[in-house]
Each structure stands twice: as C-alpha cells, then as structure tokens.
PDB file of C-alpha atoms and ligand atoms in Angstrom:
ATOM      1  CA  UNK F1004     109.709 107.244 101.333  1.00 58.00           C
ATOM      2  CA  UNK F1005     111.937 104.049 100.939  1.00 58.00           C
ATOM      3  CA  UNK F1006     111.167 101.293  99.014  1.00 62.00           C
ATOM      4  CA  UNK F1007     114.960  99.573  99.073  1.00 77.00           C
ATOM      5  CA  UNK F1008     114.704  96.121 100.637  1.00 88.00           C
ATOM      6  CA  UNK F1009     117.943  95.582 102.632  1.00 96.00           C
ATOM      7  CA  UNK F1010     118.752  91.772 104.241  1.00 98.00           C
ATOM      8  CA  UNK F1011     120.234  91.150 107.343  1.00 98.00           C
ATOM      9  CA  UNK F1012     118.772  87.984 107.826  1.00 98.00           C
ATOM     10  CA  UNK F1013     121.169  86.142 110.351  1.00 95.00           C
ATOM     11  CA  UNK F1014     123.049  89.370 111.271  1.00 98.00           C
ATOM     12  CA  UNK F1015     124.179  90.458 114.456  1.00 98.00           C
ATOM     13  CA  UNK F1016     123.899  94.704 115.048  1.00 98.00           C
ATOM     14  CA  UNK F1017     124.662  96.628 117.832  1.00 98.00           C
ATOM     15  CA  UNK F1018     123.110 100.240 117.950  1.00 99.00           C
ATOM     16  CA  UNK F1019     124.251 102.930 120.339  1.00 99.00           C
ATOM     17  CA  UNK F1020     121.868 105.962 121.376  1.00 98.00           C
ATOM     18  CA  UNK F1021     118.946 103.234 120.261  1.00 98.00           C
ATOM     19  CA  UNK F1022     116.493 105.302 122.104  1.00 98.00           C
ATOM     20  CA  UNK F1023     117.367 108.631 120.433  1.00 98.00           C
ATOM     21  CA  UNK F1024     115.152 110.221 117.735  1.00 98.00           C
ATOM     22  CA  UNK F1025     117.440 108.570 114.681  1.00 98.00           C
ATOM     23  CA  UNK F1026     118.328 105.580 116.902  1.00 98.00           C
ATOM     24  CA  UNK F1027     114.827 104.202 116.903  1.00 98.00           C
ATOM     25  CA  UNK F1028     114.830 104.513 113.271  1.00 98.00           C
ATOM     26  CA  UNK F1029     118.293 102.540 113.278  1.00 98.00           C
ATOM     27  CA  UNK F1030     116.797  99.663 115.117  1.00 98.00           C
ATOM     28  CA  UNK F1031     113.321  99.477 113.561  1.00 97.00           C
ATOM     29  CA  UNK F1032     115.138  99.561 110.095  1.00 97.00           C
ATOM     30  CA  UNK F1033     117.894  96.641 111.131  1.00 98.00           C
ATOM     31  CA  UNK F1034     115.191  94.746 112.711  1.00 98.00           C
ATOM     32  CA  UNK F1035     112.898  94.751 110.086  1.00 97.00           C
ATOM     33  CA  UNK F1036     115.218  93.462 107.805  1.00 97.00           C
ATOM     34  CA  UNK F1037     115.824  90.330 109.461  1.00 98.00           C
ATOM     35  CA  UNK F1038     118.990  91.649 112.147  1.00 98.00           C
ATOM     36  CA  UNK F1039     119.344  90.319 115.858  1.00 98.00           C
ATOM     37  CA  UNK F1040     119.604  93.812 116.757  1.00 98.00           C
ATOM     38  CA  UNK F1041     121.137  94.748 120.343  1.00 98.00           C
ATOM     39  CA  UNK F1042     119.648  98.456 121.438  1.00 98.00           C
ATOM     40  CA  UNK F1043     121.616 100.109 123.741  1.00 98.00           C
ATOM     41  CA  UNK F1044     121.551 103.290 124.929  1.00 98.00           C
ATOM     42  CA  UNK F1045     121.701 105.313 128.733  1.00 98.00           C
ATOM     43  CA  UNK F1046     117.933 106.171 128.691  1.00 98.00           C
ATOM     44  CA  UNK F1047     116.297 103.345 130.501  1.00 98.00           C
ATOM     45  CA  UNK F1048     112.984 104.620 129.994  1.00 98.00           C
ATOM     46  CA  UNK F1049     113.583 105.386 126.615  1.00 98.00           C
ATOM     47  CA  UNK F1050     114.632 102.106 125.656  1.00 98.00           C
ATOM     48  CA  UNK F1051     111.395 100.474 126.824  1.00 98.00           C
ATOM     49  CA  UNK F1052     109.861 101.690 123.480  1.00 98.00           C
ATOM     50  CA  UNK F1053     110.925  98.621 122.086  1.00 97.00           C
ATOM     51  CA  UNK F1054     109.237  96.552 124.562  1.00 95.00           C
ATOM     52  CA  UNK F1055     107.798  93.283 122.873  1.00 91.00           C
ATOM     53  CA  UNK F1056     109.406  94.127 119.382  1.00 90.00           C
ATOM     54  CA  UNK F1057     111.005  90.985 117.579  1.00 91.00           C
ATOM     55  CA  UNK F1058     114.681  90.436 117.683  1.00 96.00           C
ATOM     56  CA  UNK F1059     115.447  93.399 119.527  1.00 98.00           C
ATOM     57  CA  UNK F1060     117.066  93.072 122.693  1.00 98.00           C
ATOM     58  CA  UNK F1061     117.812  96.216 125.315  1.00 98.00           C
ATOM     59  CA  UNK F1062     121.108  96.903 127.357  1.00 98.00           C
ATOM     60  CA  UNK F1063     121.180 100.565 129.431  1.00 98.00           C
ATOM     61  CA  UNK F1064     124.517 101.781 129.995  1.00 98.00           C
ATOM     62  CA  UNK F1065     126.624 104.820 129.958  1.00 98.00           C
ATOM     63  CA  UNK F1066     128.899 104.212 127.442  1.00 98.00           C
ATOM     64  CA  UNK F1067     131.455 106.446 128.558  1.00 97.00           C
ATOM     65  CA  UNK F1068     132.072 104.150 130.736  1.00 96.00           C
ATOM     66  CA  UNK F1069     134.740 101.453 129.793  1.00 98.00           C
ATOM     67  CA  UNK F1070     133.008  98.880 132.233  1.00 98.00           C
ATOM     68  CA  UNK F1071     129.855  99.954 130.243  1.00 98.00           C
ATOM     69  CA  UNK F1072     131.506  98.527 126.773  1.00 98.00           C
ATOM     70  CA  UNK F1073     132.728  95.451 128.816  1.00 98.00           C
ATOM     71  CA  UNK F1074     129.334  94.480 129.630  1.00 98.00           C
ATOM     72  CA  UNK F1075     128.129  95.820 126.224  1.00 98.00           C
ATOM     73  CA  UNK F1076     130.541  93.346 124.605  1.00 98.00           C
ATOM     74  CA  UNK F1077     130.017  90.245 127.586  1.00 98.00           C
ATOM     75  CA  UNK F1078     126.683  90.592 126.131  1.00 98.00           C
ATOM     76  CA  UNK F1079     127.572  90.475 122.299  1.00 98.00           C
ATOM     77  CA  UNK F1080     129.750  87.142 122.923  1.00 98.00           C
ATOM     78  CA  UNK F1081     126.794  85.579 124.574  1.00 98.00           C
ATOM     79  CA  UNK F1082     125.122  86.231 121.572  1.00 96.00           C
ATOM     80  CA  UNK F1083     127.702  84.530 119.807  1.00 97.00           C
ATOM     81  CA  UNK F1084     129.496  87.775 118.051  1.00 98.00           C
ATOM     82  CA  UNK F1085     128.994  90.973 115.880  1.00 98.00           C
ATOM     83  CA  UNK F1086     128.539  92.078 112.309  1.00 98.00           C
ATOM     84  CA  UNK F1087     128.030  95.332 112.334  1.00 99.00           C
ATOM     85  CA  UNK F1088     128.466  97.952 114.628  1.00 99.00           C
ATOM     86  CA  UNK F1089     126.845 101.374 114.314  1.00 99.00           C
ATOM     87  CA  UNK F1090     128.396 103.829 117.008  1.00 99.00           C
ATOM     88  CA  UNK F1091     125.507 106.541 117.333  1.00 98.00           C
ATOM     89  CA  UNK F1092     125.491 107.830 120.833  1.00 98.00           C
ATOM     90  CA  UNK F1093     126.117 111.390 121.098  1.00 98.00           C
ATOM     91  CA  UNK F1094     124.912 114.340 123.669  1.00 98.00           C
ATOM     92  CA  UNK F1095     123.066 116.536 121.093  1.00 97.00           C
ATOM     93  CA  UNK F1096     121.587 119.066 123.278  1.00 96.00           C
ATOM     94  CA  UNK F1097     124.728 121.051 124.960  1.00 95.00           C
ATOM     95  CA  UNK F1098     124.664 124.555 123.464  1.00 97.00           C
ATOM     96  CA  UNK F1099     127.497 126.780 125.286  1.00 97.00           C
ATOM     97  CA  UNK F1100     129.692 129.504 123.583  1.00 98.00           C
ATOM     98  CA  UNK F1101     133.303 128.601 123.571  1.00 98.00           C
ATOM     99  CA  UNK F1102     134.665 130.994 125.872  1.00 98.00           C
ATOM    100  CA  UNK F1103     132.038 129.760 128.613  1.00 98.00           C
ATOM    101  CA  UNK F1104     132.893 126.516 128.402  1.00 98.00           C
ATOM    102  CA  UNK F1105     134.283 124.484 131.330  1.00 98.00           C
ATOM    103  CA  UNK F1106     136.366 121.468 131.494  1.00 98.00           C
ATOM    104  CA  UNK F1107     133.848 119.053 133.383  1.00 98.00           C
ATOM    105  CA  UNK F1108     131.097 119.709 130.578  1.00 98.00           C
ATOM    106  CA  UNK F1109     134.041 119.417 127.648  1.00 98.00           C
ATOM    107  CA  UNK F1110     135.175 116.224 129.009  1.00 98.00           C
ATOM    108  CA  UNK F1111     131.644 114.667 129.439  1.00 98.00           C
ATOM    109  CA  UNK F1112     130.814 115.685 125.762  1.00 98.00           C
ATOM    110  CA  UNK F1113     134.017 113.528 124.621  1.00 98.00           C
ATOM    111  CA  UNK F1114     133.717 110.754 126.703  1.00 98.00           C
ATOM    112  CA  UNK F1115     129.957 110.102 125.490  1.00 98.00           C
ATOM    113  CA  UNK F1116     130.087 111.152 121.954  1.00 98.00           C
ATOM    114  CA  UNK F1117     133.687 110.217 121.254  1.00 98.00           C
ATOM    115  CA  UNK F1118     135.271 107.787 123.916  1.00 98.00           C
ATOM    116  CA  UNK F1119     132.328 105.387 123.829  1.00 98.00           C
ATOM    117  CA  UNK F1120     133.077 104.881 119.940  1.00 99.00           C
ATOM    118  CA  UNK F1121     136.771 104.277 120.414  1.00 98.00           C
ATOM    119  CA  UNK F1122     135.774 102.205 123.470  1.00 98.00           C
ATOM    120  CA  UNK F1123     133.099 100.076 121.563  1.00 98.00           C
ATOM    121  CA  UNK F1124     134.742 100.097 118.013  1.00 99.00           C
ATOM    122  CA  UNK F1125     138.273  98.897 119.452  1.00 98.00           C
ATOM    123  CA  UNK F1126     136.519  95.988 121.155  1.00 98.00           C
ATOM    124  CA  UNK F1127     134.457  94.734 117.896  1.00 98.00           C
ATOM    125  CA  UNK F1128     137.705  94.951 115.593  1.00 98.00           C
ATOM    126  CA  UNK F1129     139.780  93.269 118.213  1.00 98.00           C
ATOM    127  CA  UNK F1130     137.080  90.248 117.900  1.00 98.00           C
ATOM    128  CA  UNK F1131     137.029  90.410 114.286  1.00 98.00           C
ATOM    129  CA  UNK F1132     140.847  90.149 113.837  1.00 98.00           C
ATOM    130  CA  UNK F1133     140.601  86.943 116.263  1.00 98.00           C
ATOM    131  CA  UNK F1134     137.734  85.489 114.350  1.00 97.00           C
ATOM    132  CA  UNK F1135     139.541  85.867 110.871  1.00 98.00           C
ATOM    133  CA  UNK F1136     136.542  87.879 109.803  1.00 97.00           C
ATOM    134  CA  UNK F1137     135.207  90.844 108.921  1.00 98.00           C
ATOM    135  CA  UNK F1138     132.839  93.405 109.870  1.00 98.00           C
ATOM    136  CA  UNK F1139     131.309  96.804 109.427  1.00 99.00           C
ATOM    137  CA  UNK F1140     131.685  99.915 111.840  1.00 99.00           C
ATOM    138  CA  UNK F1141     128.986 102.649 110.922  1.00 99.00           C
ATOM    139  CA  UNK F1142     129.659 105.771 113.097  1.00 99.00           C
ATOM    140  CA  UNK F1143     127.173 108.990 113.244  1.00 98.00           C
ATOM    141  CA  UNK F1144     128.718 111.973 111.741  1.00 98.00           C
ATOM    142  CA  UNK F1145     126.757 115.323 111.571  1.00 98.00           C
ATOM    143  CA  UNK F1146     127.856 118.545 109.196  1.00 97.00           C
ATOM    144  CA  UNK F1147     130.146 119.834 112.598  1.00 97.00           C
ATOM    145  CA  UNK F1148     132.645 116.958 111.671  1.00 97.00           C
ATOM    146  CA  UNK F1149     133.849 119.670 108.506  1.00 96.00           C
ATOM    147  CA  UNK F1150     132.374 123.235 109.895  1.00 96.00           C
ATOM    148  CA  UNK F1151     131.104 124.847 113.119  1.00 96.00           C
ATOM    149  CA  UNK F1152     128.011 124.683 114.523  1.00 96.00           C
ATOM    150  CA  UNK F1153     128.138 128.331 116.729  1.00 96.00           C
ATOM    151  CA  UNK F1154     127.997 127.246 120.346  1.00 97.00           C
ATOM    152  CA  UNK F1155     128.800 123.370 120.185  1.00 98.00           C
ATOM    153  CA  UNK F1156     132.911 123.436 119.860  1.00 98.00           C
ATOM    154  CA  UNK F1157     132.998 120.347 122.477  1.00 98.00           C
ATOM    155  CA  UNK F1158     130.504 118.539 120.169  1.00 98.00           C
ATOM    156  CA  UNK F1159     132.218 119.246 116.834  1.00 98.00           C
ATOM    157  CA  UNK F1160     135.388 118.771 117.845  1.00 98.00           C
ATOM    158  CA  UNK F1161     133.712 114.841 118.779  1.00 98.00           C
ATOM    159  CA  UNK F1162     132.511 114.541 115.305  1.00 98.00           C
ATOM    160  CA  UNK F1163     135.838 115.287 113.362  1.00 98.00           C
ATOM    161  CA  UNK F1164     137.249 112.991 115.939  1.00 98.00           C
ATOM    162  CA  UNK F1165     135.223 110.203 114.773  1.00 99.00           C
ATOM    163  CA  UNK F1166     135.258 110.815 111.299  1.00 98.00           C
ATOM    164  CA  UNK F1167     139.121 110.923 111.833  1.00 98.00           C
ATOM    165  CA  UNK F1168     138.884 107.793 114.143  1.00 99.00           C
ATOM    166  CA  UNK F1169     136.229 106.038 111.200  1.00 99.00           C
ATOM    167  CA  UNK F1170     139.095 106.872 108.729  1.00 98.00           C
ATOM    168  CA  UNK F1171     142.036 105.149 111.129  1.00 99.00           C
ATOM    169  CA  UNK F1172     139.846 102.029 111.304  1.00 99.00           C
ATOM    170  CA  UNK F1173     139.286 101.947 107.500  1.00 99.00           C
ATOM    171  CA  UNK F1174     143.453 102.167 106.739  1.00 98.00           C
ATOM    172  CA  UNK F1175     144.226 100.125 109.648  1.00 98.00           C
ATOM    173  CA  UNK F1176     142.108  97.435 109.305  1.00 98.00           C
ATOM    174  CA  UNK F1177     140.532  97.450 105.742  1.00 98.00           C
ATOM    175  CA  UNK F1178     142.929  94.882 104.666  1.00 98.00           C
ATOM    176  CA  UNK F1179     141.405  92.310 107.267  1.00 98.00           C
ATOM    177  CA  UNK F1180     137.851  93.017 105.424  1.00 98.00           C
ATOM    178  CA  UNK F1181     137.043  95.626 108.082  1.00 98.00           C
ATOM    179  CA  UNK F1182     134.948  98.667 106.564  1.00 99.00           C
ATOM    180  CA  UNK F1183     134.341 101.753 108.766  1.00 99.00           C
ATOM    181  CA  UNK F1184     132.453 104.538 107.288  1.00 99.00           C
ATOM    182  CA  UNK F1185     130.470 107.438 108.683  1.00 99.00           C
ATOM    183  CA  UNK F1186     127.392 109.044 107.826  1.00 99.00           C
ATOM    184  CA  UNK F1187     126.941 112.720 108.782  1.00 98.00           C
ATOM    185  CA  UNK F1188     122.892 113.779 108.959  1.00 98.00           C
ATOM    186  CA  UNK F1189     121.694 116.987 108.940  1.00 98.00           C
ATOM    187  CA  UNK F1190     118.252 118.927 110.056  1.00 97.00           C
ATOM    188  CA  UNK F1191     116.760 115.932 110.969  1.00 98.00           C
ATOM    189  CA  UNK F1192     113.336 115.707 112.619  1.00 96.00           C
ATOM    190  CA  UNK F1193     110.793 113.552 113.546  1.00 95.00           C
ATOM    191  CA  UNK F1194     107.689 115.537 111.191  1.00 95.00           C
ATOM    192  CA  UNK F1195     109.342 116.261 107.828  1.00 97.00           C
ATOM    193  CA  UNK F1196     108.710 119.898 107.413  1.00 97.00           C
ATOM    194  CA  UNK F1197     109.726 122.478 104.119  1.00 98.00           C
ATOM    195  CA  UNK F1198     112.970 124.401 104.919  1.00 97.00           C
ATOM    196  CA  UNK F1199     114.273 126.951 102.273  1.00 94.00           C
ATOM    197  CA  UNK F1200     117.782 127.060 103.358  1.00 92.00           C
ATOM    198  CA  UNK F1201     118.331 123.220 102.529  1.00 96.00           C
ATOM    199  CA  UNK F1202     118.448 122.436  98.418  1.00 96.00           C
ATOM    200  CA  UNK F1203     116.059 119.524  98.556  1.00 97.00           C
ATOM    201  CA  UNK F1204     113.492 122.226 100.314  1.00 98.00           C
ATOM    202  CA  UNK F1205     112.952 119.901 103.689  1.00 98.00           C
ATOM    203  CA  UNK F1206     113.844 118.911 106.310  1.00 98.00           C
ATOM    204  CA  UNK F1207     115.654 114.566 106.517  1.00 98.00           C
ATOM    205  CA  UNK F1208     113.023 111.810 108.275  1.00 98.00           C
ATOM    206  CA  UNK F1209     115.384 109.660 110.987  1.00 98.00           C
ATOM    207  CA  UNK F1210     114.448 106.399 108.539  1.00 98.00           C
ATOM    208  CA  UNK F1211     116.403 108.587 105.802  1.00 98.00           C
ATOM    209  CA  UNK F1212     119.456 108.418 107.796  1.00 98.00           C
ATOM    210  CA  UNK F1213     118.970 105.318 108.873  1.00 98.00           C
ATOM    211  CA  UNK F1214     118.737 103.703 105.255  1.00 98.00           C
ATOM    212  CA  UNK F1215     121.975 105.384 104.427  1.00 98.00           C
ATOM    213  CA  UNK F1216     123.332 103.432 107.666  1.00 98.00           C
ATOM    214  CA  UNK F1217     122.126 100.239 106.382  1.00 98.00           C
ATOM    215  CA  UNK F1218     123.081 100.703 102.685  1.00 98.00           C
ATOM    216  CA  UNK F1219     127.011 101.715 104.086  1.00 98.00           C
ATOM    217  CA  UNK F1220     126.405  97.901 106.173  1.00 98.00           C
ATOM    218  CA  UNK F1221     125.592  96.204 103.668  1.00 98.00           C
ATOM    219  CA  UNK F1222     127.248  93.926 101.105  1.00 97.00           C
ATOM    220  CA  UNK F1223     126.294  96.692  98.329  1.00 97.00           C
ATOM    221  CA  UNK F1224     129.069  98.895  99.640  1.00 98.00           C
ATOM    222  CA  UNK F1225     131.649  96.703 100.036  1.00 98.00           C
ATOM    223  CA  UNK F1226     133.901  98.845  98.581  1.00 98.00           C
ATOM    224  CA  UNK F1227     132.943 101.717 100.453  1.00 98.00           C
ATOM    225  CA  UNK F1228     135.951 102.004 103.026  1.00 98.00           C
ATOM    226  CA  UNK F1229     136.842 105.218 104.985  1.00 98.00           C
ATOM    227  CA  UNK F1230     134.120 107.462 103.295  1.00 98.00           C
ATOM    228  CA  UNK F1231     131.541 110.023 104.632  1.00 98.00           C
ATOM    229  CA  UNK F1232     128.129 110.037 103.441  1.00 98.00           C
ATOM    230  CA  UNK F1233     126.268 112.910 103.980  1.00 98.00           C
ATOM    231  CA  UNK F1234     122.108 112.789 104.176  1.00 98.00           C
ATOM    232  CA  UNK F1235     121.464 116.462 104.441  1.00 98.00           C
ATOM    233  CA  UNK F1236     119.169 117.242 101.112  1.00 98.00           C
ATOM    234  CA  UNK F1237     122.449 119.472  99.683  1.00 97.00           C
ATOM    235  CA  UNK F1238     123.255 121.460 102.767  1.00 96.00           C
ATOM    236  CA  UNK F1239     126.335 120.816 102.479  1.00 94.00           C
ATOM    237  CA  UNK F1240     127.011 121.331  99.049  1.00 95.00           C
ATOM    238  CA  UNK F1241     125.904 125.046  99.018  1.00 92.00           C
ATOM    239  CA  UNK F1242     127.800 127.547  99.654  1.00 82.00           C
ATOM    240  CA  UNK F1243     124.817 130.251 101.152  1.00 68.00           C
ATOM    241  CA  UNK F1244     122.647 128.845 103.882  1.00 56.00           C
ATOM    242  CA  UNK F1245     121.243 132.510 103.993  1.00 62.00           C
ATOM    243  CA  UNK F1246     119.385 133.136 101.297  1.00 60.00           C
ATOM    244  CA  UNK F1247     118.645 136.891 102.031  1.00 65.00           C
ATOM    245  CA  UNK F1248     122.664 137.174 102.137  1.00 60.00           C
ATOM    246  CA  UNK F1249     124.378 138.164  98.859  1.00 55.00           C
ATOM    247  CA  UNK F1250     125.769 134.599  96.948  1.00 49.00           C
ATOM    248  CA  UNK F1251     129.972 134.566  98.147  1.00 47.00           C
ATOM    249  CA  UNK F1252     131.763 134.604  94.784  1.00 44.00           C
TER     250      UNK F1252
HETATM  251  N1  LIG L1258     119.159 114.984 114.512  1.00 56.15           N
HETATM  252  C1  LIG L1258     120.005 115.595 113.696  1.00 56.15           C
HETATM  253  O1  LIG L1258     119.618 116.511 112.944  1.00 56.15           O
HETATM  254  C2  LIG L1258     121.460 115.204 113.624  1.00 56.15           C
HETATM  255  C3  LIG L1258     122.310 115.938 112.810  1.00 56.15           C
HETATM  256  C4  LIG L1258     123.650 115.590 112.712  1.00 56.15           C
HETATM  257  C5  LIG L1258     124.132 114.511 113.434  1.00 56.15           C
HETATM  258  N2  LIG L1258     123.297 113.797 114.235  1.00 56.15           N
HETATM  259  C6  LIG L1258     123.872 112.685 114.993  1.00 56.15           C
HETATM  260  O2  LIG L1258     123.037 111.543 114.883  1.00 56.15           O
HETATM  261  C7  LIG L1258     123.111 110.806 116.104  1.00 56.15           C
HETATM  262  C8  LIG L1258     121.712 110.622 116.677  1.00 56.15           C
HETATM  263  O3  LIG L1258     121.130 111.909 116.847  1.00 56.15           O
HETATM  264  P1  LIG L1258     119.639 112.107 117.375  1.00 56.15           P
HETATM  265  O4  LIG L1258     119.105 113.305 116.712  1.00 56.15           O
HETATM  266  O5  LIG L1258     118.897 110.835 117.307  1.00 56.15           O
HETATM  267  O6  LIG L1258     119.950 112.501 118.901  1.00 56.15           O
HETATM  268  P2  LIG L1258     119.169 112.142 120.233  1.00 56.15           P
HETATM  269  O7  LIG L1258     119.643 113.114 121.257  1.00 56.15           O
HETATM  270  O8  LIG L1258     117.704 112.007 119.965  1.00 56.15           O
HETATM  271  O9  LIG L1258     119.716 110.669 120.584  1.00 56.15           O
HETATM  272  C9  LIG L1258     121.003 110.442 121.098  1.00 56.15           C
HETATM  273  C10 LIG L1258     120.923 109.242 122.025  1.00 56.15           C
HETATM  274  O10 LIG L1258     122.238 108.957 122.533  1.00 56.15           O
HETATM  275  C11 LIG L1258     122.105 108.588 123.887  1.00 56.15           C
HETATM  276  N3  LIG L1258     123.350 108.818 124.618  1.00 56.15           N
HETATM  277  C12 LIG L1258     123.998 109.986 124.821  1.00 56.15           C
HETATM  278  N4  LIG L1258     125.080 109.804 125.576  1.00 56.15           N
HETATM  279  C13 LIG L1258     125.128 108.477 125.865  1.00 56.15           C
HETATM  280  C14 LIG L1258     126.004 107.675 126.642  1.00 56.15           C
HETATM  281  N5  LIG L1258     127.061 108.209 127.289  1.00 56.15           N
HETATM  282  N6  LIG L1258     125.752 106.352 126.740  1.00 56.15           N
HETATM  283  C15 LIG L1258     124.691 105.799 126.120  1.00 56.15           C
HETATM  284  N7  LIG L1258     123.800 106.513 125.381  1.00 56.15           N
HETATM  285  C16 LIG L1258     124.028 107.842 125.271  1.00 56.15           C
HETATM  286  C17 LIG L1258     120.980 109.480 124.426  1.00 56.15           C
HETATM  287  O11 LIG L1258     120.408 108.946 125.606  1.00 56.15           O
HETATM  288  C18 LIG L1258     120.021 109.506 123.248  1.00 56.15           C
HETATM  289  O12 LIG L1258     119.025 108.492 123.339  1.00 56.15           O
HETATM  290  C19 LIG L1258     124.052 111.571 117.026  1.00 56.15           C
HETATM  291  O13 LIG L1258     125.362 111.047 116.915  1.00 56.15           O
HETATM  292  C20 LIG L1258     124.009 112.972 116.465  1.00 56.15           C
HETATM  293  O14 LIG L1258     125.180 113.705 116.756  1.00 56.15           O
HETATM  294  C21 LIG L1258     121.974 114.124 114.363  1.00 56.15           C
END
C-alpha cells in the first residue's frame, strides 16, 4: 500500500461523513500527517471510533441542516479557521428504481449528499475571501457523477451536482487561490478483494481514496483546479464492464 508521506503539520481539515467506511480513512490519513482534523458526521455512535485519537476532534450533525453548518462552522472559528475542506457526506445505501421514487426520499438524498456541500463549501470560501487567503475544497465524487448507477437516479443526479458545483467553485474563486477538485471512487471496500470486471483486477482500499484526497489538498497539486480524479483501478476507462458481453466497437 502507500508509502507517500503527505504534511499537514499546522493544518486545519474538516471531514464530512467521518464515520463512514472511506471517512475513517480520510481522518486517520489527515491526522496522521500532522492535521487538526474536525470529524463530523450524523452517526453519533459511529463517530466515537475516534475516541482518544490525537488531534481529532468530533461534531454530530445532520448536515442538511443549515443550522447544522452554522454550528459546524461556530466550531471551525473557535478553532481559529480552515484549510481544507473535504465535503464527503453522502446517503450511499438508497436503491429505488426511478419510476418508484417519491419526492420526500428525492429531496432527503439532495439535501444530505448535495445541499450540505453547497451549505458547508459556501461558508469556508466566504471565510477565505475575508481572510485574503486561500484554501482547498475536496468533494467525494463516485462514477454516477458521468453514468448511471441502475436504481440510484436521486444519488447520481447529487454527484454531477457536485462535480458541477466543485467546477463553479474552481472558476469562481480560483483566482483568490481557492482550488476545488473532486475525486470520484469506485468499488470500494473495506477487505480488498480480486474483481474481474475492474482493469487493475480488485477491488480500491478506503486509504486509496483517501490518499488521492490528500494528494488533490496538498501543495503538490496546486495547479490542480476544477479537475476530477478518479480512483477506480480503470473502471472507468473501459468500455465493457461485462466481460461475457461481446467488446462494443
Ligand atoms: N464506497 C464506494 O465504493 C464509493 C464509490 C463512489 C463514491 N463514494 C462516495 O464516497 C463517499 C463516502 O462513501 P462511503 O463508502 O464511505 O459511504 P458510507 O455510507 O460508509 O459513509 C457515508 C457517511 O456519511 C454520513 N452522512 C450521510 N448523510 C449525512 C448527513 N446528512 N449529515 C452528516 N453525515 C451524513 C453517514 O452517516 C456515513 O457515516 C460518499 O460521498 C460516497 O458517495 C463511495
């Protein structure tokens, strides 16, 4: 696995959906590289994984919520400010066909996987502006931001809002030395396991994804503005997933 050395020594990083599967990976790879890291996420319980780890500190709260991302950000001033944020949060597990779907569930799956990014990443650029400063904005992308998943319009539909949303920050606000880039993961579990259908022939480990977060944080992408980074082994690039199907021409 890894063996790049990233420093955030000093840094200040928020992390959204901190107690998800890729989330903890987020966290345990800012923290160990010297961040103040602030973990938030709605899972209370979840969150108390991090229970007694250095410079991580937890905040539960539904970030659909605009008083959520008041309190969020009431907590990043005390801290005395922000340099990165990485807008992760999403409601991975709805699986409904389109024509079943009902307003209610496609208006919760925005609010929490899209609203709370706009809600968060507005805040954090506002403070940059007013600092005279500059900061980075990481936001989760998955492969549904360009195709469809079958079953998960609501959810896709969030992602190619936020790589859209990513892409308004980076035009917008690039010239203040803001950078806003997404990463979109794919097939990623907690056990690596083989998988034929993916070119690299397994499956992506959360610190993967999380390493590609970091690297797009960092100083060694400064240039990197507006872009989407895809850690999916090559899923993306082929054009079968099916390899009993006959190759498209
Ligand atoms: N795992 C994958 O293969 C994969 C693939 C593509 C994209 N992604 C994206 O990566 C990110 C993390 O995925 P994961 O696999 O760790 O998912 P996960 O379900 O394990 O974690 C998501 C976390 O977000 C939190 N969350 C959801 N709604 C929230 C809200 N309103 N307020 C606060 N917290 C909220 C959940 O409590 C959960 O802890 C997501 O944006 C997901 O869409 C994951």
């Amino acid at each position: 696995m890894s063996v790049v050395r990233f420093d955030f020594g000093g840094e200040r990083v928020l992390v959204t959906g901190a107690a998800g599967l890729i989330g903890r990976a987020l966290v345990t790879r800012f923290a160990e590289a010297g961040a103040e890291v602030l973990a938030v996420d709605r899972d209370r319980e979840g969150l108390k994984v991090f229970a007694g780890t250095g410079r991580v500190t937890t905040l539960d709260a539904d970030l659909a919520e605009e008083e959520a991302a008041d309190r969020v950000f009431a907590e990043v001033d005390r801290r005395g400010g922000l340099d990165v944020l990485v807008n992760n949060a999403a409601l991975t597990h709805y699986r409904t066909p389109f024509i079943d779907i009902d307003a209610p569930t496609w208006d919760t799956i925005i609010a929490a996987n899209l609203r709370s990014a706009y809600l968060l990443s507005v805040r954090a650029v506002r403070r940059w502006r007013d600092a005279g400063r500059g900061g980075a904005i990481v936001t989760m992308s998955s492969p549904g931001g360009s195709r469809a998943h079958e079953d998960q319009s609501a959810y896709d539909v969030t992602k190619s809002g936020l790589e859209a949303l990513s892409r308004a920050i980076a035009v917008e606000l690039g010239g203040l030395g803001i950078r806003s880039n997404c990463v979109a993961p794919a097939s990623v579990v907690g056990d690596v396991r083989p998988a034929t259908d993916i070119p690299s022939g397994r499956t992506t480990a959360p610190e993967e994804v999380a390493d590609a977060v970091l690297f797009l944080a960092s100083p060694a992408a400064g240039q990197l503005n507006g872009h989407v980074l895809r850690v999916d082994g090559g899923l993306h690039a082929r054009l079968r997933t099916d390899p009993s199907q006959e190759q498209l021409r």
